[in-house]
Amino acid sequence: MHHFSYIDGVLHAEDIPLSAIAEAVGTPFYCYSTATLKRHIGVFKDAFAGDDALVAYSVKSNSNIAVIKTLAAEGAGADVVSGGELKRALAAGVPGDKIVFSGVGKTREEMAAALDAGIYQFNVESEPELQALNEVALSKGVKAPVAMRVNPDVAAGGHEKISTGKAEDKFGVAWERASEIYAAAGAMAGIDVQGVDVHIGSQITELAPFEAAFAKVAELVKALRADGHDIRCVDLGGGLGIPYGEEETTPPLPSDYAALIRTFTAPLGVRAVFEPGRMIVGNAGVLVSRVIYVKHGTTRNFLILDAGMNDLVRPSMYDAYHGVLPVKEPAPGVAEAPFDIVGPVCETGDTFARERAMPPMDAGDLAVFLSAGGYGAVQASEYNTRPMAPEVLVNGADYAVIRARPSVEEIIARDVTPAWL
Ligand code: LLP
């Protein structure tokens, strides 16, 4: 459920016509809906109302400060994967004790910053990382709260590049070695072993892989407790899929997901931590672009847009599907025709969709990519010296530019000419 809909023949974000924002800020631009962000975090939090749960929004999916702030105001914590994201979460007002720090390659500097911020938990992914964290904590005279990320060897996730829970993936420690590694962690003076962490992938559209992984986690918690560890928390990661519009299965409702989780967490009496990203922001954002040319080729017809793979890389990187709508509502029953929807970047991979049925569109018309709020702007680049698309946040009848488009001059000015040139 989102707040992008046609009103009087024009696609709106909440109460604002996207054409009005396009006039004011130019295209392409990302546009997010406050009401949708609030609704999604609300639905997720409500699903766990009454439980001891921390919903740590996965900042990687959309790290704009205004987005994090909007979610933090609704009570969300943050899941961060770098010192940069930690700074963003803190700058947005997320309290340290609602922050979890994930990722396979935390540096000692990042660990020190997170200890200074008093974060809730480090999700540790290897023995060398555990050793480093122990040393950093000891040097500061503190104990680092830790969950080991265990790899349950469960295949899940919409695409091989976003599946993380199989034995051959780089994430987590091997299931079979968990008790040995926990024993080592328990003996470290700078480590406070408090939890078990698991994350099996992203864009998961069925409950079965979660169930398989969480059942294994519950067994592990019991075994670790039997070994004398005081396990108070399980971090179940993110991964809940969203409807992009072409799935065969409807992604599970947060309430069904919560009911499943409760069957594991309630008997254990543990705090549950979640790291949802896409489910919160994915359908709360769109990418608005303008048709530069309509090109009739020999075998295909093309809509050439002013947004490219540098703005939204998901189709070329993960073969991802994004719905595309014209801002001007098509007349009812109008004939559609197949178009390849492409960007201006000099690569064949700069293709958003092939043979997509589209209503008639002309040069100058606006086209909108749906479900672009997650892993959209955060994965953008300046490839082809294309300034990154600005981000706009709508709130009812108000909107604000929450990240401006840089000028080409600003981009060029970051390059440094050495003295010998
Ligand atoms: N926690 C951890 C440890 C993660 O690695 C991720 C995502 C999340 C939470 C959030 O997962 P979500 O709830 O958003 O599924 N760029 C890709 C997605 C990469 C996901 C990486 N990890 C895409 O555009 O589909």
XYZ file of C-alpha atoms and ligand atoms in Angstrom:
446
model
C 0.000 0.000 0.000
C 1.442 3.367 -1.018
C 0.408 6.966 -1.599
C 1.196 7.398 -5.295
C -2.045 7.607 -7.275
C -3.766 9.372 -10.142
C -5.830 12.387 -9.141
C -7.605 14.310 -11.944
C -5.543 12.475 -14.547
C -2.117 13.249 -13.019
C 0.030 10.924 -10.899
C 0.409 12.413 -7.431
C 2.657 11.746 -4.460
C 0.153 12.223 -1.645
C -1.424 15.636 -2.471
C 1.230 16.844 -4.896
C 1.263 16.310 -8.664
C 4.589 14.793 -9.690
C 4.507 17.109 -12.734
C 4.673 20.136 -10.393
C 7.775 18.769 -8.634
C 9.323 17.962 -12.032
C 8.814 21.586 -13.106
C 10.441 22.862 -9.943
C 13.410 20.509 -9.498
C 13.942 19.096 -12.984
C 14.256 15.445 -13.925
C 15.238 12.803 -13.069
C 14.453 12.904 -9.351
C 13.551 10.512 -6.568
C 10.348 11.226 -4.686
C 9.395 9.678 -1.347
C 6.081 9.719 0.497
C 6.081 10.435 4.232
C 2.645 8.853 4.697
C 3.871 5.637 3.076
C 7.047 5.541 5.175
C 4.996 6.026 8.328
C 2.475 3.434 7.283
C 5.106 0.793 6.571
C 7.093 1.274 9.769
C 3.773 1.402 11.654
C 2.533 -1.874 10.174
C 5.816 -3.565 11.015
C 5.946 -2.212 14.551
C 2.264 -2.993 15.180
C 2.856 -6.591 14.108
C 5.157 -6.899 17.125
C 3.187 -4.730 19.547
C 3.392 -6.232 23.010
C 6.548 -8.207 22.180
C 10.033 -7.264 23.312
C 11.180 -6.212 19.845
C 13.590 -3.709 18.320
C 12.843 -2.686 14.745
C 16.188 -1.470 13.434
C 15.535 0.065 10.010
C 18.225 -1.067 7.588
C 19.790 2.257 6.648
C 21.524 0.807 3.587
C 18.225 0.661 1.715
C 17.742 4.439 1.848
C 20.078 6.492 3.962
C 18.798 10.015 3.416
C 18.796 11.767 6.796
C 15.215 12.976 6.288
C 14.050 9.403 5.671
C 15.873 8.050 8.733
C 14.488 10.955 10.797
C 10.948 10.253 9.636
C 11.299 6.625 10.705
C 13.149 7.403 13.941
C 10.284 9.708 14.937
C 8.025 6.639 14.663
C 10.296 4.761 17.053
C 12.538 2.909 14.601
C 16.117 2.073 15.464
C 18.815 1.577 12.832
C 20.811 -1.263 11.324
C 24.058 0.187 9.977
C 26.877 -1.391 7.980
C 29.559 1.288 7.987
C 30.952 4.131 10.040
C 29.252 6.451 7.556
C 25.840 4.922 8.125
C 26.460 5.016 11.893
C 27.087 8.761 11.626
C 23.943 9.197 9.552
C 21.806 7.284 12.059
C 23.175 9.318 14.957
C 22.775 12.578 13.009
C 19.149 11.646 12.345
C 18.607 11.279 16.083
C 18.514 7.501 16.430
C 19.639 6.737 19.992
C 22.770 4.587 20.241
C 20.955 1.897 22.164
C 18.660 1.316 19.165
C 21.523 0.789 16.710
C 22.897 -2.551 15.530
C 26.073 -2.742 13.468
C 26.208 -5.451 10.772
C 28.704 -6.200 7.996
C 31.664 -8.466 7.266
C 34.410 -5.855 7.213
C 34.115 -3.490 10.154
C 37.365 -1.628 10.750
C 38.782 -0.888 14.205
C 37.980 2.807 13.709
C 34.366 1.945 12.964
C 34.223 -0.339 16.011
C 35.609 2.419 18.230
C 33.033 4.915 16.960
C 30.223 2.440 17.580
C 31.459 1.695 21.106
C 31.600 5.458 21.782
C 27.994 5.722 20.576
C 26.939 2.957 22.987
C 25.256 0.860 20.322
C 22.921 -1.976 21.218
C 24.780 -4.741 19.386
C 27.601 -5.683 17.066
C 26.676 -8.469 14.680
C 30.063 -10.145 14.333
C 30.759 -12.180 11.225
C 34.164 -13.849 11.754
C 36.738 -14.857 14.370
C 39.304 -12.217 13.326
C 36.586 -9.578 13.640
C 35.694 -10.880 17.102
C 39.348 -10.686 18.124
C 39.670 -7.124 16.811
C 36.491 -6.010 18.561
C 37.705 -7.545 21.821
C 40.953 -5.582 21.546
C 39.224 -2.302 20.702
C 36.778 -2.724 23.599
C 39.578 -3.594 26.044
C 41.537 -0.529 24.947
C 38.516 1.549 25.897
C 37.834 -0.355 29.111
C 34.367 -1.443 27.975
C 32.623 -4.632 26.884
C 31.190 -4.845 23.377
C 27.660 -6.330 23.189
C 27.867 -9.077 20.571
C 25.758 -11.461 18.554
C 27.597 -13.807 16.203
C 26.033 -13.923 12.768
C 25.560 -17.586 12.035
C 25.067 -18.893 8.552
C 22.129 -21.320 8.580
C 22.825 -22.635 5.060
C 19.334 -21.836 3.801
C 18.827 -20.697 0.206
C 16.553 -17.660 -0.058
C 16.232 -14.348 -1.803
C 15.062 -13.129 -5.130
C 18.433 -13.107 -6.918
C 21.790 -14.820 -6.397
C 23.449 -11.439 -5.748
C 21.198 -10.802 -2.748
C 21.084 -14.292 -1.234
C 23.293 -14.396 1.839
C 22.471 -17.461 3.914
C 24.101 -20.292 1.986
C 27.297 -21.978 3.156
C 29.292 -20.617 0.206
C 28.289 -16.993 0.879
C 30.779 -14.663 2.555
C 28.471 -13.905 5.468
C 28.480 -15.166 9.018
C 30.257 -18.055 10.694
C 29.623 -21.695 9.842
C 26.779 -23.273 11.717
C 28.861 -26.281 12.740
C 31.492 -24.087 14.381
C 29.095 -21.803 16.255
C 29.444 -23.370 19.712
C 33.244 -23.342 19.491
C 33.302 -19.683 18.417
C 30.813 -18.702 21.131
C 33.033 -20.429 23.681
C 35.972 -18.326 22.481
C 33.841 -15.166 22.592
C 32.640 -15.985 26.097
C 36.240 -16.134 27.283
C 37.098 -12.662 25.939
C 37.105 -9.919 28.580
C 36.060 -7.242 26.090
C 33.088 -9.165 24.713
C 29.607 -9.486 26.194
C 27.891 -12.344 24.363
C 24.216 -11.421 24.247
C 22.669 -12.758 21.082
C 22.487 -14.773 17.905
C 22.140 -13.083 14.517
C 20.950 -14.420 11.193
C 20.072 -12.789 7.850
C 19.380 -15.058 4.904
C 18.796 -12.686 2.017
C 16.605 -9.990 0.571
C 13.354 -9.808 -1.433
C 12.171 -13.102 0.068
C 8.553 -13.603 -0.935
C 7.622 -16.689 1.086
C 7.766 -17.643 4.754
C 9.322 -21.100 4.374
C 13.009 -20.024 4.235
C 12.518 -17.782 7.280
C 10.892 -20.659 9.132
C 13.766 -23.003 8.269
C 16.392 -20.493 9.381
C 14.623 -19.356 12.560
C 14.018 -22.965 13.652
C 17.763 -23.534 13.457
C 18.416 -20.315 15.400
C 16.056 -21.445 18.175
C 17.928 -24.748 18.473
C 21.222 -22.891 18.629
C 19.958 -20.548 21.353
C 19.008 -23.556 23.479
C 22.377 -25.223 22.898
C 24.296 -22.032 23.712
C 22.306 -21.510 26.884
C 23.072 -25.096 27.865
C 26.742 -24.196 27.377
C 26.293 -21.380 29.887
C 25.886 -18.357 27.579
C 23.330 -15.742 28.617
C 21.574 -15.355 25.254
C 19.029 -12.541 25.608
C 18.441 -11.556 22.016
C 17.976 -12.971 18.538
C 18.495 -10.716 15.538
C 16.484 -12.093 12.660
C 17.774 -9.692 10.007
C 15.724 -8.224 7.193
C 14.657 -9.710 3.927
C 10.873 -9.501 3.773
C 10.015 -8.985 0.102
C 7.663 -6.423 -1.398
C 5.375 -6.542 -4.418
C 7.199 -5.054 -7.421
C 4.337 -6.103 -9.663
C 5.502 -9.293 -11.385
C 5.890 -11.781 -8.512
C 4.134 -15.113 -8.703
C 3.627 -15.184 -4.943
C 2.378 -12.292 -2.831
C 5.003 -11.455 -0.198
C 3.969 -12.424 3.339
C 2.173 -9.848 5.450
C 4.177 -8.513 8.397
C 1.459 -9.902 10.684
C 1.988 -13.439 9.315
C 5.743 -13.013 9.583
C 5.323 -11.840 13.179
C 3.087 -14.794 14.043
C 5.737 -17.176 12.704
C 8.503 -15.484 14.638
C 6.556 -15.503 17.851
C 6.381 -19.287 17.730
C 10.179 -19.278 18.124
C 10.869 -16.238 20.283
C 8.050 -16.565 22.840
C 9.131 -19.962 24.254
C 12.740 -18.743 24.413
C 11.871 -15.462 26.153
C 14.322 -13.506 24.014
C 14.263 -9.987 22.650
C 13.750 -10.003 18.876
C 15.645 -7.572 16.658
C 14.619 -6.968 13.040
C 16.459 -5.182 10.270
C 13.835 -4.387 7.630
C 14.892 -2.133 4.771
C 13.094 -2.701 1.484
C 9.777 -3.454 3.189
C 9.819 0.011 4.774
C 11.098 2.213 1.938
C 10.741 0.237 -1.315
C 7.210 1.197 -2.225
C 7.501 4.563 -0.488
C 9.568 5.989 -3.338
C 9.515 6.504 -7.105
C 12.000 7.737 -9.675
C 10.544 10.356 -12.005
C 12.125 10.841 -15.426
C 11.323 12.500 -18.719
C 11.169 10.926 -22.145
C 13.931 12.492 -24.251
C 13.144 10.670 -27.494
C 10.759 8.061 -28.798
C 12.885 6.075 -31.223
C 11.429 3.645 -33.735
C 14.084 1.016 -34.517
C 14.015 -1.768 -37.064
C 12.848 -4.496 -34.687
C 12.112 -2.600 -31.486
C 10.738 0.718 -30.351
C 12.501 2.598 -27.591
C 11.534 5.089 -24.953
C 14.787 6.912 -24.249
C 14.606 8.510 -20.815
C 16.723 11.062 -18.988
C 17.173 8.570 -16.104
C 19.900 5.980 -16.576
C 21.460 2.954 -14.928
C 23.567 5.358 -12.881
C 20.329 6.596 -11.239
C 18.598 3.222 -10.787
C 20.932 0.269 -11.228
C 18.594 -2.493 -10.038
C 17.294 -3.595 -13.481
C 20.768 -3.903 -14.956
C 22.386 -5.327 -11.819
C 19.734 -7.789 -10.634
C 17.416 -8.051 -13.658
C 14.938 -6.355 -11.347
C 11.433 -5.457 -12.461
C 10.078 -1.974 -11.791
C 6.604 -0.924 -12.850
C 6.633 2.162 -15.123
C 3.710 4.578 -15.303
C 3.193 7.784 -17.249
C 2.472 10.806 -15.051
C -0.355 11.716 -17.407
C -3.046 9.092 -16.824
C -3.707 7.096 -20.009
C -7.224 7.328 -21.405
C -9.294 4.274 -20.441
C -8.904 1.412 -22.912
C -6.088 3.096 -24.839
C -4.034 0.669 -26.946
C -0.655 -0.220 -25.457
C 2.436 -1.099 -27.494
C 5.721 -2.782 -26.532
C 8.686 -0.500 -25.867
C 12.213 -1.064 -24.625
C 12.651 1.498 -21.853
C 16.249 2.665 -21.804
C 18.479 5.387 -20.405
C 21.062 7.616 -22.083
C 24.153 5.870 -20.659
C 26.497 4.376 -23.253
C 25.952 0.715 -22.359
C 23.441 -1.832 -23.579
C 22.984 -2.715 -19.906
C 21.355 0.698 -19.464
C 17.997 -0.933 -20.116
C 15.187 -0.743 -17.584
C 12.687 -2.977 -19.341
C 12.368 -4.873 -22.606
C 9.175 -5.041 -24.631
C 7.163 -3.429 -21.859
C 3.555 -2.716 -22.821
C 3.170 1.051 -22.551
C 0.464 3.514 -23.485
C 1.453 6.059 -26.153
C 4.124 8.471 -24.869
C 5.764 11.467 -26.505
C 9.076 13.218 -26.017
C 8.748 15.507 -23.015
C 6.275 13.234 -21.180
C 7.103 12.099 -17.654
C 7.592 8.403 -16.839
C 7.743 7.087 -13.287
C 9.534 4.011 -11.962
C 7.584 2.546 -9.076
C 9.030 0.787 -5.999
C 12.279 2.741 -6.275
C 12.506 3.970 -2.671
C 14.784 1.128 -1.563
C 18.235 0.504 -3.061
C 17.570 3.270 -5.582
C 19.218 6.595 -4.700
C 21.711 4.847 -2.393
C 23.106 2.808 -5.274
C 23.300 5.728 -7.698
C 26.572 6.896 -9.210
C 27.899 9.693 -11.373
C 28.837 7.371 -14.253
C 29.001 9.301 -17.533
C 29.392 12.462 -15.376
C 25.687 12.468 -14.782
C 24.832 14.382 -11.591
C 23.042 12.187 -9.054
C 19.297 12.617 -9.128
C 18.002 14.801 -6.310
C 15.705 13.402 -3.640
C 12.389 14.964 -2.690
C 10.233 14.129 0.323
C 6.491 14.780 0.140
C 4.425 15.235 3.280
C 0.754 15.790 2.477
C 0.577 19.039 0.513
C 4.204 19.962 1.342
C 7.405 18.839 -0.209
C 11.079 19.509 0.306
C 14.231 18.730 -1.638
C 16.111 16.512 0.811
C 19.210 16.130 -1.346
C 19.916 18.616 -4.107
C 21.222 17.819 -7.549
C 24.907 18.746 -7.729
C 26.051 20.827 -10.684
C 28.491 19.344 -13.181
C 30.900 22.080 -12.070
C 30.761 20.776 -8.480
C 31.460 17.263 -9.690
C 34.422 18.367 -11.807
C 35.765 20.544 -9.006
C 36.290 17.421 -6.863
C 38.977 16.208 -9.269
C 42.462 17.418 -8.463
C 44.996 18.256 -11.163
C 48.495 17.264 -10.017
C 51.282 19.829 -10.155
C 52.957 18.190 -13.180
C 49.951 18.704 -15.443
N 20.286 -6.841 7.396
C 21.372 -7.232 6.703
C 22.484 -7.843 7.426
C 21.406 -7.086 5.307
O 22.474 -7.505 4.623
C 20.299 -6.501 4.618
C 20.321 -6.299 3.177
C 19.200 -6.080 5.400
C 19.216 -6.282 6.773
C 17.990 -5.444 4.784
O 17.336 -6.331 3.958
P 15.908 -5.953 3.322
O 14.907 -5.916 4.448
O 16.042 -4.645 2.659
O 15.655 -7.062 2.361
N 20.728 -3.926 -3.410
C 19.853 -5.090 -3.434
C 19.499 -5.553 -2.044
C 20.697 -5.859 -1.177
C 20.348 -6.290 0.215
C 21.537 -6.341 1.075
N 21.301 -6.657 2.454
C 18.609 -4.768 -4.252
O 18.520 -3.685 -4.815
O 17.721 -5.624 -4.377
